[in-house]
Amino acid sequence: MLNQKRHVDLLTAFPILKRLLRSRSFQPGMMLLTLFVFTLVILTGLFGTPAGSRNFGIIFVWIVWWGLLIIMLVPFMGRFWCSICPIPAPGEWLQRRNIITKRLPKLRTLNKRWPRRFKNMWLQNFGFLAVALFSVIILTRPQVSAWLLLSFIMLGVVLSVFYKNRVFCRYVCPVGGFIGLYSMTSPLEVRVNDPSVCLTHTSKDCVTGNEYGYGCPWMVYPGRLDRNIDCGMCMECLKTCPKNNIALNLRPFGTDLTVQKAHKLDEAYKAFIMLACAMVYSIVLLGPWGELKNAANMQSLPHWLAYATGFLTFVLVLVPGIFGVFSSASWLLMKRSLPLRKVFIDFAYTLVPMGLAAWVAFSLGFVLINGSYALSVLSDPFGWGWNLFGTAEAPWVPAAPQLIAFLQTGVLVAGLLFSVQTGYKIAREQVGRHRKAFTVMLPNSFFLTLVTVVFMWLYLG
């Protein structure tokens, strides 16, 4: 069996962890903490210094938080961030009319139905592209960054008034989209211990809620959960399950990527978008082409329009188109035994480890170089001349600059190997035999190698 699972239930191994996650105070407590930092980010963005390197909002969101998220949390803990993210907190607490205890039998909303045509990742894809188009401006101008984050939290509240549960997180949040996609590589998952127990349990408390907790805020039935992309790891199901059937498993990396029955075009395009954006960001933000950065920074509207046109063409047409050529070659090698669309979509999931590795490599470049700014803005978050902790004058010191290229190379090679292994597993499930699978995956492996070489050229060249 190709996809044999080797799981360890951390809740059984560490009972104290189970008690902590079943507590109704733990998650709201963490959300209150992140909401405090989020509020400080908004205030410093709106009223602090416009100099990005001296502003708490810019440094702590786009260097500290981003580096922690993409280098540590997503690869190793999946969607853990989604469980403590402050953005949905006000809307969720408004629905529940409480922060910690369960006071109401049902959520207070207008009970509108989320449109069926939007029950996918397309809104998140286009939302991410919209943010990415203005990324240079957002990353360097504190006020723009603050208004963007404020708009996220306001949209979350508005949607929570009309729709039950976390519609914003599941279908709208541009950040949640890529966290969900890359969480499929994570070695951590929330699943049920025994699906047959769920089948015979008719009340389905994990969906409807009970006196101990709410129905799943992510609108998921844990009994059929087989991928991290749909689960926000809020552990509400752990609180409501009367059968003690919820597990927090440690598993092999990338287990979800070969669940082919769940592969979808919207998720495949998310993989294209993320990989292509990592390449564009590396070129624009880390490359030596100043005119390109000026165009992305909207130095003039015609230049930005040209940049935006090129950006969207590259991300939405060129990269998927080139990938489609290689997928067509695999399709011909398997003698058209499957629909071309299925081959295209299935092999797109090989870009998930590659894309995550590209983002980690990109992030290492600027997090290690610029991370020391965090010390000075901790003492002077608004850039008003404060010195709260005595670190306001801490100098800018790049961390291990001589090692960055080696780290980036190692991460990219690991991503390539991970992606090739994923491609082999997908091909094996498509065609069965080892030799045939090896042949079918060759075009895809060539594409992945080509992408890796381009990234290495960008970082090392």
CSV table of C-alpha atoms in Angstrom, one decimal:
chain,number,residue,atom,x,y,z
A,1,MET,CA,0.0,0.0,0.0
A,2,LEU,CA,1.5,3.3,-1.1
A,3,ASN,CA,-0.1,5.6,1.4
A,4,GLN,CA,0.2,3.5,4.5
A,5,LYS,CA,-0.1,5.8,7.5
A,6,ARG,CA,2.2,5.8,10.5
A,7,HIS,CA,0.5,8.0,13.1
A,8,VAL,CA,1.1,8.8,16.7
A,9,ASP,CA,-1.8,10.4,18.7
A,10,LEU,CA,-0.2,13.2,20.7
A,11,LEU,CA,-3.4,13.5,22.9
A,12,THR,CA,-2.9,10.0,24.1
A,13,ALA,CA,0.9,10.3,24.5
A,14,PHE,CA,0.6,13.6,26.4
A,15,PRO,CA,-2.6,13.8,28.5
A,16,ILE,CA,-1.7,17.2,29.7
A,17,LEU,CA,-1.9,18.5,26.1
A,18,LYS,CA,-5.4,17.0,25.8
A,19,ARG,CA,-6.5,18.8,29.0
A,20,LEU,CA,-5.0,22.0,27.7
A,21,LEU,CA,-6.7,21.8,24.3
A,22,ARG,CA,-10.1,20.7,25.8
A,23,SER,CA,-10.0,23.8,28.0
A,24,ARG,CA,-12.4,26.5,26.8
A,25,SER,CA,-10.0,29.1,28.0
A,26,PHE,CA,-6.9,28.2,26.0
A,27,GLN,CA,-7.8,29.2,22.5
A,28,PRO,CA,-9.6,32.4,23.5
A,29,GLY,CA,-6.6,33.3,25.7
A,30,MET,CA,-4.2,32.9,22.8
A,31,MET,CA,-6.6,34.9,20.6
A,32,LEU,CA,-6.8,37.7,23.1
A,33,LEU,CA,-3.0,37.8,23.2
A,34,THR,CA,-2.7,37.9,19.3
A,35,LEU,CA,-5.5,40.4,19.2
A,36,PHE,CA,-3.6,42.8,21.5
A,37,VAL,CA,-0.5,42.6,19.2
A,38,PHE,CA,-2.8,43.0,16.1
A,39,THR,CA,-4.3,46.1,17.7
A,40,LEU,CA,-0.9,47.5,18.3
A,41,VAL,CA,0.0,46.8,14.7
A,42,ILE,CA,-3.0,48.7,13.5
A,43,LEU,CA,-2.4,51.7,15.8
A,44,THR,CA,1.3,51.9,15.0
A,45,GLY,CA,0.5,51.7,11.3
A,46,LEU,CA,-2.0,54.4,11.4
A,47,PHE,CA,-0.3,56.8,13.8
A,48,GLY,CA,3.3,55.8,13.9
A,49,THR,CA,6.3,56.8,11.8
A,50,PRO,CA,5.9,56.3,8.0
A,51,ALA,CA,9.5,54.8,8.0
A,52,GLY,CA,8.9,51.1,7.6
A,53,SER,CA,12.1,50.0,9.4
A,54,ARG,CA,11.1,52.0,12.5
A,55,ASN,CA,7.5,51.0,12.6
A,56,PHE,CA,6.3,48.1,14.8
A,57,GLY,CA,3.4,47.3,12.4
A,58,ILE,CA,5.7,46.7,9.4
A,59,ILE,CA,8.5,44.9,11.2
A,60,PHE,CA,6.3,42.6,13.4
A,61,VAL,CA,3.8,41.7,10.6
A,62,TRP,CA,6.0,41.3,7.5
A,63,ILE,CA,9.2,40.1,9.1
A,64,VAL,CA,8.6,38.6,12.6
A,65,TRP,CA,5.1,37.1,12.0
A,66,TRP,CA,5.7,36.2,8.4
A,67,GLY,CA,9.0,34.5,9.2
A,68,LEU,CA,7.5,32.6,12.1
A,69,LEU,CA,4.5,31.6,10.0
A,70,ILE,CA,6.2,30.4,6.8
A,71,ILE,CA,9.4,29.0,8.2
A,72,MET,CA,8.1,27.3,11.4
A,73,LEU,CA,4.4,27.2,11.9
A,74,VAL,CA,3.0,26.1,8.6
A,75,PRO,CA,5.7,23.5,7.7
A,76,PHE,CA,5.6,21.8,11.2
A,77,MET,CA,2.2,22.7,12.7
A,78,GLY,CA,-0.1,23.1,9.8
A,79,ARG,CA,-3.0,25.4,10.5
A,80,PHE,CA,-2.1,26.1,14.1
A,81,TRP,CA,-1.9,29.8,13.4
A,82,CYS,CA,-5.6,29.7,12.2
A,83,SER,CA,-6.6,28.5,15.6
A,84,ILE,CA,-5.1,31.6,17.3
A,85,CYS,CA,-5.5,34.2,14.6
A,86,PRO,CA,-7.1,37.4,15.9
A,87,ILE,CA,-8.8,38.4,12.7
A,88,PRO,CA,-11.9,36.1,13.0
A,89,ALA,CA,-12.1,36.6,16.8
A,90,PRO,CA,-14.4,39.6,17.1
A,91,GLY,CA,-16.9,38.1,14.6
A,92,GLU,CA,-16.8,34.7,16.3
A,93,TRP,CA,-17.3,36.2,19.7
A,94,LEU,CA,-20.1,38.3,18.4
A,95,GLN,CA,-21.9,35.2,17.1
A,96,ARG,CA,-21.4,33.5,20.4
A,97,ARG,CA,-22.1,36.5,22.6
A,98,ASN,CA,-19.3,35.3,24.7
A,99,ILE,CA,-15.6,34.8,24.6
A,100,ILE,CA,-14.9,31.7,26.7
A,101,THR,CA,-17.9,29.8,28.0
A,102,LYS,CA,-20.8,28.5,25.8
A,103,ARG,CA,-23.7,30.7,26.8
A,104,LEU,CA,-26.1,30.3,23.8
A,105,PRO,CA,-27.5,27.1,22.4
A,106,LYS,CA,-27.1,28.5,18.8
A,107,LEU,CA,-25.0,31.1,17.1
A,108,ARG,CA,-26.5,34.6,16.7
A,109,THR,CA,-26.4,35.5,13.0
A,110,LEU,CA,-28.9,36.3,10.2
A,111,ASN,CA,-28.5,32.6,9.1
A,112,LYS,CA,-27.9,33.4,5.4
A,113,ARG,CA,-26.6,30.6,3.2
A,114,TRP,CA,-23.1,31.0,1.8
A,115,PRO,CA,-23.5,30.7,-2.0
A,116,ARG,CA,-22.6,27.2,-3.3
A,117,ARG,CA,-20.5,28.6,-6.2
A,118,PHE,CA,-18.2,30.2,-3.7
A,119,LYS,CA,-17.6,27.1,-1.6
A,120,ASN,CA,-14.1,26.7,-2.9
A,121,MET,CA,-10.8,28.5,-3.0
A,122,TRP,CA,-11.3,30.9,-5.9
A,123,LEU,CA,-12.2,33.9,-3.7
A,124,GLN,CA,-9.0,33.3,-1.7
A,125,ASN,CA,-7.0,33.0,-4.9
A,126,PHE,CA,-8.2,36.3,-6.3
A,127,GLY,CA,-7.9,37.9,-2.9
A,128,PHE,CA,-4.3,36.9,-2.6
A,129,LEU,CA,-3.5,38.1,-6.1
A,130,ALA,CA,-5.1,41.5,-5.3
A,131,VAL,CA,-2.9,41.8,-2.2
A,132,ALA,CA,0.2,40.5,-4.1
A,133,LEU,CA,-0.3,43.2,-6.8
A,134,PHE,CA,0.2,45.9,-4.2
A,135,SER,CA,2.6,44.0,-2.0
A,136,VAL,CA,5.6,46.4,-2.4
A,137,ILE,CA,3.4,49.2,-1.3
A,138,ILE,CA,1.8,47.2,1.6
A,139,LEU,CA,5.2,46.0,2.8
A,140,THR,CA,6.8,49.5,2.9
A,141,ARG,CA,4.0,51.9,3.9
A,142,PRO,CA,2.6,51.4,7.5
A,143,GLN,CA,-0.7,53.1,6.9
A,144,VAL,CA,-1.5,51.0,3.8
A,145,SER,CA,-0.6,47.9,5.7
A,146,ALA,CA,-2.7,48.9,8.7
A,147,TRP,CA,-5.8,49.7,6.6
A,148,LEU,CA,-5.4,46.3,4.8
A,149,LEU,CA,-5.4,44.4,8.1
A,150,LEU,CA,-8.2,46.5,9.5
A,151,SER,CA,-10.3,45.7,6.4
A,152,PHE,CA,-9.7,42.0,7.0
A,153,ILE,CA,-11.0,42.2,10.5
A,154,MET,CA,-14.0,44.3,9.5
A,155,LEU,CA,-14.9,42.0,6.6
A,156,GLY,CA,-14.7,39.1,9.1
A,157,VAL,CA,-17.2,40.8,11.4
A,158,VAL,CA,-19.6,41.7,8.6
A,159,LEU,CA,-19.6,38.1,7.3
A,160,SER,CA,-20.1,36.8,10.8
A,161,VAL,CA,-23.3,38.9,11.0
A,162,PHE,CA,-24.8,37.3,7.9
A,163,TYR,CA,-23.4,33.8,8.0
A,164,LYS,CA,-22.8,31.1,10.7
A,165,ASN,CA,-19.3,30.0,11.7
A,166,ARG,CA,-16.0,31.0,10.1
A,167,VAL,CA,-17.1,31.7,6.5
A,168,PHE,CA,-14.4,34.4,6.3
A,169,CYS,CA,-11.6,31.9,7.2
A,170,ARG,CA,-12.9,29.0,5.2
A,171,TYR,CA,-13.7,30.8,1.9
A,172,VAL,CA,-12.4,34.4,1.9
A,173,CYS,CA,-9.2,35.0,3.8
A,174,PRO,CA,-6.3,35.3,1.4
A,175,VAL,CA,-3.8,34.2,4.1
A,176,GLY,CA,-6.0,31.2,5.2
A,177,GLY,CA,-6.0,30.0,1.6
A,178,PHE,CA,-2.3,29.4,1.3
A,179,ILE,CA,-1.9,28.3,4.9
A,180,GLY,CA,-4.5,25.6,4.2
A,181,LEU,CA,-2.8,24.5,1.0
A,182,TYR,CA,0.6,24.2,2.6
A,183,SER,CA,-0.8,22.7,5.8
A,184,MET,CA,-1.2,19.5,3.7
A,185,THR,CA,2.6,19.0,4.0
A,186,SER,CA,2.6,19.3,7.8
A,187,PRO,CA,3.3,16.4,10.1
A,188,LEU,CA,0.4,17.4,12.3
A,189,GLU,CA,-3.3,16.6,11.7
A,190,VAL,CA,-6.6,16.5,13.6
A,191,ARG,CA,-8.5,13.4,12.7
A,192,VAL,CA,-10.9,10.8,14.3
A,193,ASN,CA,-9.4,7.7,15.9
A,194,ASP,CA,-12.0,5.4,14.4
A,195,PRO,CA,-14.4,6.5,11.6
A,196,SER,CA,-16.7,3.6,12.4
A,197,VAL,CA,-17.5,5.2,15.8
A,198,CYS,CA,-18.6,8.4,14.0
A,199,LEU,CA,-20.8,6.4,11.6
A,200,THR,CA,-22.8,4.8,14.5
A,201,HIS,CA,-23.0,8.0,16.5
A,202,THR,CA,-26.2,9.5,15.3
A,203,SER,CA,-26.3,12.8,17.2
A,204,LYS,CA,-23.1,14.1,15.6
A,205,ASP,CA,-22.3,16.5,18.4
A,206,CYS,CA,-19.1,17.7,16.6
A,207,VAL,CA,-21.4,19.2,13.9
A,208,THR,CA,-24.4,20.3,15.9
A,209,GLY,CA,-22.6,21.2,19.2
A,210,ASN,CA,-23.6,20.3,22.8
A,211,GLU,CA,-23.3,21.7,26.3
A,212,TYR,CA,-19.5,21.4,26.1
A,213,GLY,CA,-18.9,23.3,22.9
A,214,TYR,CA,-20.1,24.4,19.4
A,215,GLY,CA,-20.4,22.6,16.2
A,216,CYS,CA,-17.3,22.8,14.0
A,217,PRO,CA,-16.7,26.5,13.2
A,218,TRP,CA,-15.0,25.4,9.9
A,219,MET,CA,-18.2,23.5,8.8
A,220,VAL,CA,-16.3,20.2,8.7
A,221,TYR,CA,-17.6,16.7,9.7
A,222,PRO,CA,-14.5,15.2,11.4
A,223,GLY,CA,-15.6,11.7,10.7
A,224,ARG,CA,-14.8,12.3,7.0
A,225,LEU,CA,-11.9,14.6,7.4
A,226,ASP,CA,-8.9,13.4,5.4
A,227,ARG,CA,-7.0,16.6,4.6
A,228,ASN,CA,-5.7,19.5,6.7
A,229,ILE,CA,-6.8,22.1,4.2
A,230,ASP,CA,-10.4,22.0,5.5
A,231,CYS,CA,-9.5,22.0,9.2
A,232,GLY,CA,-8.7,25.1,11.3
A,233,MET,CA,-7.3,23.1,14.2
A,234,CYS,CA,-9.5,25.0,16.7
A,235,MET,CA,-10.1,21.7,18.6
A,236,GLU,CA,-13.8,22.5,19.1
A,237,CYS,CA,-14.5,18.9,18.1
A,238,LEU,CA,-12.3,17.7,20.9
A,239,LYS,CA,-14.5,19.5,23.3
A,240,THR,CA,-17.8,18.3,21.9
A,241,CYS,CA,-17.0,14.7,21.1
A,242,PRO,CA,-18.7,12.4,23.7
A,243,LYS,CA,-17.0,9.4,22.3
A,244,ASN,CA,-13.4,10.5,23.0
A,245,ASN,CA,-12.7,9.8,19.3
A,246,ILE,CA,-10.6,12.9,18.3
A,247,ALA,CA,-6.9,12.6,17.7
A,248,LEU,CA,-4.1,15.0,17.2
A,249,ASN,CA,-1.8,12.9,15.1
A,250,LEU,CA,1.9,13.2,14.3
A,251,ARG,CA,2.3,11.7,10.8
A,252,PRO,CA,4.7,11.6,7.8
A,253,PHE,CA,5.1,14.9,6.0
A,254,GLY,CA,2.9,15.4,3.0
A,255,THR,CA,0.3,12.7,3.8
A,256,ASP,CA,-2.6,14.7,2.4
A,257,LEU,CA,-1.0,15.5,-1.0
A,258,THR,CA,-1.8,12.1,-2.5
A,259,VAL,CA,-5.5,12.0,-1.5
A,260,GLN,CA,-6.4,12.3,-5.2
A,261,LYS,CA,-10.2,12.0,-4.8
A,262,ALA,CA,-10.1,15.4,-3.2
A,263,HIS,CA,-7.9,17.2,-5.8
A,264,LYS,CA,-9.6,20.3,-7.2
A,265,LEU,CA,-8.8,22.9,-9.9
A,266,ASP,CA,-9.1,25.8,-7.5
A,267,GLU,CA,-6.5,24.3,-5.2
A,268,ALA,CA,-4.3,23.5,-8.1
A,269,TYR,CA,-4.4,27.1,-9.2
A,270,LYS,CA,-3.6,28.1,-5.6
A,271,ALA,CA,-0.4,26.1,-6.0
A,272,PHE,CA,0.4,27.8,-9.3
A,273,ILE,CA,-0.3,31.3,-7.8
A,274,MET,CA,1.8,30.7,-4.7
A,275,LEU,CA,4.8,29.3,-6.6
A,276,ALA,CA,4.7,32.0,-9.3
A,277,CYS,CA,4.3,34.7,-6.6
A,278,ALA,CA,7.3,33.4,-4.7
A,279,MET,CA,9.3,33.8,-7.9
A,280,VAL,CA,8.0,37.3,-8.6
A,281,TYR,CA,8.6,38.4,-5.1
A,282,SER,CA,12.2,37.1,-5.2
A,283,ILE,CA,12.8,39.0,-8.5
A,284,VAL,CA,11.2,42.3,-7.4
A,285,LEU,CA,12.1,42.5,-3.7
A,286,LEU,CA,15.5,40.7,-3.6
A,287,GLY,CA,16.7,41.2,-7.2
A,288,PRO,CA,19.0,43.9,-8.5
A,289,TRP,CA,16.3,45.3,-10.9
A,290,GLY,CA,15.5,48.7,-9.4
A,291,GLU,CA,13.2,49.8,-12.2
A,292,LEU,CA,11.0,46.8,-11.7
A,293,LYS,CA,10.8,47.5,-8.0
A,294,ASN,CA,9.9,51.1,-8.7
A,295,ALA,CA,7.1,50.0,-11.1
A,296,ALA,CA,5.7,47.6,-8.5
A,297,ASN,CA,5.9,50.5,-6.0
A,298,MET,CA,3.6,52.5,-8.3
A,299,GLN,CA,6.1,55.2,-9.0
A,300,SER,CA,3.9,56.0,-12.0
A,301,LEU,CA,0.5,54.6,-12.9
A,302,PRO,CA,1.5,53.5,-16.5
A,303,HIS,CA,4.5,51.6,-15.1
A,304,TRP,CA,2.5,49.9,-12.5
A,305,LEU,CA,-0.2,48.9,-15.0
A,306,ALA,CA,2.5,47.4,-17.1
A,307,TYR,CA,3.9,45.6,-14.1
A,308,ALA,CA,0.4,44.4,-13.1
A,309,THR,CA,-0.3,43.1,-16.6
A,310,GLY,CA,3.0,41.2,-16.7
A,311,PHE,CA,2.5,39.9,-13.1
A,312,LEU,CA,-1.0,38.5,-13.8
A,313,THR,CA,0.0,37.0,-17.1
A,314,PHE,CA,3.0,35.3,-15.6
A,315,VAL,CA,1.0,33.9,-12.6
A,316,LEU,CA,-2.3,33.0,-14.2
A,317,VAL,CA,-1.3,32.1,-17.8
A,318,LEU,CA,2.4,31.5,-18.3
A,319,VAL,CA,3.3,29.2,-15.3
A,320,PRO,CA,0.1,27.1,-15.6
A,321,GLY,CA,0.6,27.0,-19.3
A,322,ILE,CA,4.2,25.7,-19.2
A,323,PHE,CA,3.2,23.2,-16.5
A,324,GLY,CA,0.3,22.1,-18.8
A,325,VAL,CA,2.8,21.3,-21.5
A,326,PHE,CA,4.7,19.0,-19.2
A,327,SER,CA,1.5,17.5,-17.9
A,328,SER,CA,0.4,16.7,-21.5
A,329,ALA,CA,3.7,14.9,-21.9
A,330,SER,CA,2.9,12.7,-18.9
A,331,TRP,CA,-0.6,12.2,-20.2
A,332,LEU,CA,0.8,10.9,-23.5
A,333,LEU,CA,3.3,8.7,-21.7
A,334,MET,CA,0.4,7.0,-19.8
A,335,LYS,CA,-1.3,6.5,-23.2
A,336,ARG,CA,-4.2,8.8,-22.4
A,337,SER,CA,-5.6,6.4,-19.8
A,338,LEU,CA,-6.9,9.2,-17.7
A,339,PRO,CA,-8.5,12.6,-18.6
A,340,LEU,CA,-5.9,15.3,-19.3
A,341,ARG,CA,-7.6,17.6,-16.8
A,342,LYS,CA,-7.2,15.0,-14.0
A,343,VAL,CA,-3.5,14.5,-14.8
A,344,PHE,CA,-3.0,18.3,-14.9
A,345,ILE,CA,-4.7,18.8,-11.5
A,346,ASP,CA,-3.2,15.8,-9.8
A,347,PHE,CA,0.4,16.7,-10.7
A,348,ALA,CA,-0.2,20.3,-9.7
A,349,TYR,CA,-0.1,19.1,-6.1
A,350,THR,CA,3.6,18.3,-6.6
A,351,LEU,CA,4.0,22.1,-6.6
A,352,VAL,CA,2.9,22.4,-3.0
A,353,PRO,CA,6.2,21.2,-1.3
A,354,MET,CA,8.1,23.1,-4.0
A,355,GLY,CA,6.1,26.3,-3.4
A,356,LEU,CA,6.5,26.1,0.3
A,357,ALA,CA,10.2,25.5,0.0
A,358,ALA,CA,10.4,28.5,-2.3
A,359,TRP,CA,8.6,30.7,0.2
A,360,VAL,CA,10.8,29.5,3.0
A,361,ALA,CA,13.9,30.2,1.0
A,362,PHE,CA,12.7,33.7,0.0
A,363,SER,CA,11.7,34.4,3.6
A,364,LEU,CA,15.1,33.4,5.0
A,365,GLY,CA,16.7,36.0,2.7
A,366,PHE,CA,14.9,39.0,4.3
A,367,VAL,CA,14.0,37.7,7.7
A,368,LEU,CA,17.7,37.0,8.6
A,369,ILE,CA,18.9,40.2,7.1
A,370,ASN,CA,16.2,42.5,8.6
A,371,GLY,CA,15.1,40.6,11.8
A,372,SER,CA,17.3,42.8,14.1
A,373,TYR,CA,14.9,45.7,13.4
A,374,ALA,CA,12.5,43.9,15.8
A,375,LEU,CA,14.6,44.9,18.8
A,376,SER,CA,14.5,48.6,18.2
A,377,VAL,CA,10.7,48.8,17.4
A,378,LEU,CA,9.9,46.8,20.5
A,379,SER,CA,11.1,49.7,22.6
A,380,ASP,CA,9.8,52.4,20.2
A,381,PRO,CA,6.8,50.9,18.4
A,382,PHE,CA,5.5,54.2,17.0
A,383,GLY,CA,8.9,55.6,16.1
A,384,TRP,CA,8.2,58.5,18.5
A,385,GLY,CA,11.5,58.4,20.3
A,386,TRP,CA,10.5,56.1,23.2
A,387,ASN,CA,12.8,53.6,24.8
A,388,LEU,CA,10.5,51.2,26.7
A,389,PHE,CA,12.9,48.3,27.1
A,390,GLY,CA,16.3,50.0,26.5
A,391,THR,CA,16.7,48.5,23.0
A,392,ALA,CA,15.5,51.5,20.9
A,393,GLU,CA,19.1,52.1,19.7
A,394,ALA,CA,19.9,48.5,18.9
A,395,PRO,CA,21.8,48.5,15.6
A,396,TRP,CA,20.7,46.8,12.5
A,397,VAL,CA,22.8,43.6,12.4
A,398,PRO,CA,22.1,41.0,9.6
A,399,ALA,CA,22.0,37.5,11.1
A,400,ALA,CA,24.4,34.9,9.5
A,401,PRO,CA,24.5,36.6,6.1
A,402,GLN,CA,27.3,34.1,5.0
A,403,LEU,CA,25.0,31.2,5.6
A,404,ILE,CA,21.8,32.4,3.9
A,405,ALA,CA,22.7,31.1,0.4
A,406,PHE,CA,23.5,27.7,1.9
A,407,LEU,CA,20.3,27.6,3.8
A,408,GLN,CA,18.3,28.6,0.8
A,409,THR,CA,20.0,26.0,-1.4
A,410,GLY,CA,19.3,23.3,1.2
A,411,VAL,CA,15.6,24.2,1.5
A,412,LEU,CA,15.1,24.3,-2.3
A,413,VAL,CA,16.8,20.9,-2.8
A,414,ALA,CA,14.7,19.4,0.0
A,415,GLY,CA,11.6,20.9,-1.6
A,416,LEU,CA,12.6,19.4,-5.0
A,417,LEU,CA,13.1,16.0,-3.5
A,418,PHE,CA,9.8,16.2,-1.5
A,419,SER,CA,8.0,17.2,-4.7
A,420,VAL,CA,9.5,14.5,-6.8
A,421,GLN,CA,8.6,11.9,-4.2
A,422,THR,CA,5.0,13.3,-4.2
A,423,GLY,CA,4.9,13.1,-8.0
A,424,TYR,CA,6.0,9.5,-7.9
A,425,LYS,CA,3.3,8.6,-5.4
A,426,ILE,CA,0.6,10.4,-7.5
A,427,ALA,CA,1.9,8.6,-10.7
A,428,ARG,CA,1.9,5.3,-8.9
A,429,GLU,CA,-1.7,5.7,-7.9
A,430,GLN,CA,-2.6,6.7,-11.4
A,431,VAL,CA,-0.8,3.9,-13.4
A,432,GLY,CA,-0.1,1.3,-10.7
A,433,ARG,CA,3.3,-0.2,-11.8
A,434,HIS,CA,6.6,1.2,-10.6
A,435,ARG,CA,8.4,1.4,-14.0
A,436,LYS,CA,5.4,3.0,-15.6
A,437,ALA,CA,5.0,5.5,-12.8
A,438,PHE,CA,8.6,6.4,-13.0
A,439,THR,CA,8.3,7.1,-16.7
A,440,VAL,CA,5.1,9.1,-16.3
A,441,MET,CA,6.5,11.4,-13.7
A,442,LEU,CA,9.7,12.3,-15.7
A,443,PRO,CA,8.2,15.4,-17.4
A,444,ASN,CA,6.9,16.7,-14.1
A,445,SER,CA,10.2,16.0,-12.4
A,446,PHE,CA,11.9,18.0,-15.2
A,447,PHE,CA,9.6,20.9,-14.6
A,448,LEU,CA,10.3,20.8,-10.9
A,449,THR,CA,14.0,20.7,-11.5
A,450,LEU,CA,13.8,23.7,-13.9
A,451,VAL,CA,11.9,25.7,-11.3
A,452,THR,CA,14.5,24.9,-8.6
A,453,VAL,CA,17.3,26.0,-11.0
A,454,VAL,CA,15.6,29.3,-11.6
A,455,PHE,CA,15.2,29.9,-7.9
A,456,MET,CA,18.8,29.0,-7.2
A,457,TRP,CA,19.9,31.4,-10.0
A,458,LEU,CA,17.9,34.1,-8.4
A,459,TYR,CA,19.4,33.5,-4.9
A,460,LEU,CA,22.9,32.5,-5.8
A,461,GLY,CA,23.5,34.0,-9.2
